[in-house]
Amino acid sequence: MSRRLPLVALVAAACGDDEQDREASAQPQGDELVLTLGTKDFTEAFIVGELYRQALRSQSINVKLRKDIGPTEVIDKELQSGAIDAYPEYLGVAVTVAAGRDDAGGTEEETYALAKEFYASRGQAISEQTAFENVDAIATTQYFAQRRGLATVGDLRALPRFTLGARPEFEQRRQGFAGMRDVYGLENAEFEEIPIGEQYRALDRNEIDAANVFTTDGQLASGSYKVLEDTERVFGFQHVALVIDEDKLKELGGRKFMRTINDVNERLTTSAMIQMNRDVELDGQDPAIVAERFLRTAGLLGGG
């Protein structure tokens, strides 16, 4: 959702960590403090939320998990209001939606640096990014792609018309339908709202021609779908980082707290995330159980 390394903000962050540790050492720990952690409204967000909750709990940090809050447009307001203290965010989305920038950077490092600078300006901090990135993508069935000769998003321009199914907020996003139309000249595209989780069923039933999917979706492992190459990188760079209120971060342990999150993020590879998504989406397993199994195997819960 490879590592995003900060550009300009690296030096300041390094200096701030030591200060956070000194300040946090005087703070009460354990049950006296609670982190209210939010998640967005889809499977991968539930899994990452559970990964963070359980890893932090193993370090005696009390976490209240609020799942299924909504997309960035909704959950960011919850963070700003103080209703939640932290949540995992996709950094390309952070820059274009939360920060409102048209340009999210030409590399993952630039995207990370822009996100870090933006959140710092609001009194918030971010962890290191995950090893995986989960980028929006456009997919069709393999049959449709073969019959129409589709390999890239730009190839859709040759169709007389096509219907793209996606979650509602995707329509107006620069790293979404609006950007696709502008960059690839897709004036032949018709947008249709499809709830997250229903897009593959809609493709299978020929209710839509193409769908917005995520590149770590478990369904893609089936081989039934063709992900069209985004040659212009309209959908940006989408690694995940934990966004957290700086005051809460200091209370919870500063750098020690972030080390727990970063240890999880470092192990979250694309293949691992696809497998966990598949376990939940296709096999019906509980996100909490899937997360615990991953953390134990990675040695992040003790006794693993």
XYZ file of C-alpha atoms in Angstrom:
304
model
C 0.000 0.000 0.000
C 9.248 -0.720 -0.928
C 9.488 1.926 1.652
C 8.643 5.535 1.616
C 11.495 7.522 2.985
C 11.082 11.200 3.863
C 12.935 13.823 1.888
C 12.985 17.199 3.562
C 11.502 16.160 6.886
C 14.025 13.434 7.802
C 16.395 15.549 9.883
C 13.667 17.186 11.939
C 12.019 13.827 12.600
C 15.276 12.280 13.823
C 15.827 15.113 16.299
C 12.248 14.946 17.532
C 12.373 11.221 18.338
C 14.864 11.572 21.192
C 12.817 14.401 22.696
C 9.658 12.292 22.439
C 11.345 9.443 24.317
C 12.414 11.753 27.167
C 8.958 13.284 27.446
C 7.179 9.950 27.217
C 9.277 8.379 29.991
C 7.426 10.547 32.509
C 3.990 9.567 31.233
C 1.795 6.856 32.791
C 1.586 3.646 30.788
C -0.649 0.605 30.470
C -4.334 0.758 31.396
C -4.201 4.411 32.446
C -3.931 5.458 28.791
C -6.139 4.445 25.890
C -5.420 4.885 22.187
C -8.589 5.234 20.124
C -7.649 3.730 16.779
C -9.943 4.092 13.773
C -10.083 2.242 10.471
C -11.605 2.870 7.082
C -14.486 0.863 5.657
C -12.997 -2.126 3.821
C -11.349 -5.472 4.565
C -7.705 -4.479 4.358
C -8.292 -1.556 6.722
C -9.918 -3.918 9.244
C -6.906 -6.246 9.044
C -4.306 -3.495 9.426
C -6.274 -2.050 12.337
C -6.213 -5.440 14.053
C -2.499 -5.841 13.365
C -1.774 -2.521 15.054
C -4.172 -3.154 17.943
C -2.746 -6.552 18.783
C 0.899 -5.536 18.372
C 0.356 -2.541 20.659
C -1.593 -4.619 23.165
C 1.378 -6.996 23.395
C 3.354 -3.940 24.539
C 0.768 -3.223 27.280
C -0.862 -0.357 25.392
C -4.627 -0.244 25.751
C -6.300 0.209 22.348
C -9.944 0.919 21.590
C -10.583 -0.032 17.964
C -13.297 1.793 16.016
C -13.787 -0.016 12.718
C -15.625 0.882 9.533
C -15.641 4.667 10.001
C -15.489 5.545 6.314
C -13.155 6.855 3.586
C -10.549 9.587 4.056
C -13.170 12.293 3.567
C -14.920 10.984 6.707
C -12.221 9.467 8.914
C -9.900 12.466 8.610
C -12.610 14.637 10.159
C -12.825 12.187 13.054
C -9.068 12.523 13.566
C -9.179 16.320 13.470
C -12.097 16.464 15.911
C -10.331 14.218 18.420
C -12.960 11.478 18.142
C -10.074 9.145 17.276
C -6.363 9.480 18.037
C -4.943 7.616 15.048
C -5.724 5.574 11.959
C -3.851 3.839 9.093
C -3.859 5.963 5.922
C -2.753 5.481 2.310
C -0.297 8.284 1.712
C -1.136 9.154 -1.880
C -4.722 9.620 -0.756
C -3.516 11.634 2.239
C -1.751 14.103 -0.045
C -4.492 14.451 -2.654
C -7.613 14.187 -0.484
C -6.725 15.247 3.063
C -4.109 17.820 1.998
C -5.983 18.723 -1.194
C -2.961 18.770 -3.493
C -3.163 17.972 -7.205
C 0.430 16.744 -7.228
C 1.208 13.871 -4.853
C 4.844 13.543 -5.902
C 6.573 11.609 -8.644
C 8.102 8.983 -6.359
C 7.071 7.174 -3.212
C 9.715 9.131 -1.287
C 8.219 12.435 -2.397
C 4.720 11.254 -1.511
C 5.884 10.256 1.974
C 7.653 13.575 2.520
C 4.593 15.589 1.424
C 2.316 13.576 3.701
C 4.667 13.907 6.665
C 4.964 17.661 6.185
C 1.186 18.056 5.882
C 0.390 16.083 9.024
C 3.131 17.828 11.007
C 1.508 21.164 10.159
C -1.640 19.912 11.933
C 0.141 18.541 15.010
C 0.124 14.939 13.802
C 2.888 12.425 13.129
C 3.184 9.415 10.853
C 5.002 6.108 11.159
C 7.318 4.674 8.539
C 5.395 3.297 5.590
C 4.483 -0.318 4.944
C 6.574 -2.546 2.703
C 3.486 -3.073 0.531
C 1.470 -0.495 -1.334
C -2.148 -0.978 -2.224
C -2.909 1.150 -5.257
C -6.258 1.768 -6.879
C -6.394 -0.045 -10.199
C -8.794 -0.740 -13.045
C -9.664 -4.350 -13.755
C -11.864 -6.245 -16.194
C -12.582 -9.921 -16.583
C -9.884 -11.776 -18.489
C -12.450 -12.572 -21.187
C -13.395 -8.921 -21.686
C -9.747 -7.821 -21.825
C -8.811 -10.499 -24.356
C -11.827 -9.845 -26.567
C -11.231 -6.071 -26.591
C -7.422 -6.168 -26.647
C -6.962 -4.366 -23.325
C -3.617 -4.223 -21.532
C -3.457 -0.655 -20.179
C -5.917 1.913 -18.847
C -5.270 3.979 -21.968
C -6.508 1.107 -24.140
C -10.025 1.769 -22.835
C -10.047 4.893 -25.001
C -10.564 2.714 -28.090
C -13.911 1.358 -26.843
C -17.111 3.026 -28.131
C -18.180 3.339 -24.486
C -17.671 1.466 -21.232
C -19.052 1.462 -17.707
C -16.696 1.781 -14.758
C -17.947 0.621 -11.371
C -16.384 2.078 -8.223
C -17.103 3.287 -4.695
C -18.798 6.723 -4.620
C -15.813 8.835 -3.506
C -13.700 7.504 -6.404
C -15.688 9.542 -8.939
C -14.362 13.001 -8.001
C -10.851 12.069 -6.900
C -7.807 13.201 -8.837
C -6.311 9.779 -8.108
C -9.552 8.268 -9.351
C -12.144 8.622 -12.105
C -11.609 12.372 -12.547
C -7.874 11.884 -13.051
C -8.420 8.919 -15.379
C -10.638 10.974 -17.657
C -8.267 13.941 -17.729
C -5.012 12.050 -18.184
C -6.168 9.267 -20.497
C -8.910 11.204 -22.337
C -11.609 8.697 -21.401
C -14.638 10.674 -22.555
C -16.316 7.352 -23.371
C -16.498 6.320 -19.703
C -19.702 6.157 -17.682
C -19.387 6.013 -13.890
C -21.549 3.692 -11.810
C -21.502 3.566 -8.012
C -20.638 0.117 -6.666
C -20.113 -0.540 -2.936
C -16.679 -1.812 -1.930
C -16.714 -5.596 -2.049
C -19.365 -5.812 -4.775
C -17.224 -4.859 -7.768
C -16.032 -8.375 -8.611
C -19.567 -9.763 -8.510
C -20.675 -6.933 -10.796
C -17.891 -7.804 -13.255
C -18.794 -11.503 -13.187
C -22.434 -10.667 -13.928
C -21.485 -8.282 -16.773
C -23.253 -5.448 -14.974
C -20.184 -3.250 -15.562
C -17.297 -3.467 -18.023
C -14.488 -2.376 -15.714
C -14.096 -1.905 -11.992
C -11.980 0.016 -9.559
C -10.111 -2.561 -7.482
C -7.176 -2.576 -5.076
C -3.917 -4.237 -6.083
C -3.820 -6.337 -2.894
C -7.377 -7.695 -3.266
C -7.538 -11.405 -2.512
C -9.839 -11.953 -5.511
C -7.015 -11.128 -7.925
C -5.213 -14.322 -6.912
C -7.879 -16.321 -8.788
C -6.520 -15.294 -12.195
C -10.029 -14.470 -13.429
C -9.382 -10.744 -13.744
C -7.062 -8.540 -15.766
C -5.537 -5.516 -13.998
C -4.885 -2.820 -16.603
C -1.511 -1.111 -16.355
C -1.655 2.492 -15.159
C 1.173 3.702 -17.426
C 0.799 7.337 -16.322
C 0.666 6.444 -12.605
C -2.596 8.349 -12.153
C -3.313 6.405 -8.981
C -0.068 7.478 -7.370
C 1.929 5.758 -4.639
C -0.144 4.218 -1.902
C 1.880 2.785 0.943
C 0.259 2.841 4.387
C 1.363 4.710 7.514
C -0.214 5.237 10.888
C -1.310 8.850 11.386
C -1.431 9.832 15.068
C -1.948 12.945 17.169
C 1.502 14.112 18.346
C 0.424 14.740 21.954
C -1.074 11.258 22.187
C 2.086 9.807 20.654
C 4.214 11.421 23.370
C 1.891 10.118 26.074
C 2.099 6.591 24.689
C 5.875 6.370 24.453
C 7.075 8.346 21.458
C 9.721 6.448 19.546
C 9.108 3.193 21.452
C 5.450 3.293 20.384
C 6.397 3.991 16.771
C 8.927 1.177 16.806
C 6.105 -1.291 17.444
C 4.126 0.070 14.485
C 7.204 0.190 12.247
C 8.079 -3.432 13.072
C 4.643 -4.441 11.800
C 4.848 -2.222 8.715
C 8.254 -3.565 7.747
C 6.886 -7.107 7.538
C 3.740 -6.252 5.597
C 4.765 -7.351 2.116
C 2.432 -7.387 -0.867
C 2.179 -11.184 -0.861
C 1.415 -11.238 2.872
C -1.318 -8.630 2.484
C -2.920 -10.383 -0.484
C -3.014 -13.642 1.487
C -4.592 -12.008 4.542
C -7.172 -10.232 2.376
C -7.952 -13.541 0.694
C -8.335 -15.304 4.045
C -10.938 -12.748 5.122
C -12.706 -11.885 1.849
C -12.879 -15.315 0.229
C -12.511 -17.774 3.110
C -14.610 -15.841 5.625
C -12.028 -15.794 8.398
C -12.163 -13.233 11.205
C -9.740 -10.303 10.645
C -8.645 -10.552 14.292
C -7.677 -14.208 13.903
C -5.913 -13.584 10.589
C -3.967 -10.690 12.126
C -2.969 -12.695 15.193
C -1.700 -15.576 13.039
C 0.442 -13.207 10.978
C 1.891 -11.463 14.041
C 2.724 -14.730 15.776
C 4.405 -16.117 12.665
C 6.391 -12.867 12.367
C 7.409 -13.104 16.025
C 5.697 -9.866 16.957
C 3.474 -11.155 19.748
C 5.926 -13.224 21.719
C 5.793 -16.985 21.752
C 5.455 -16.950 17.966
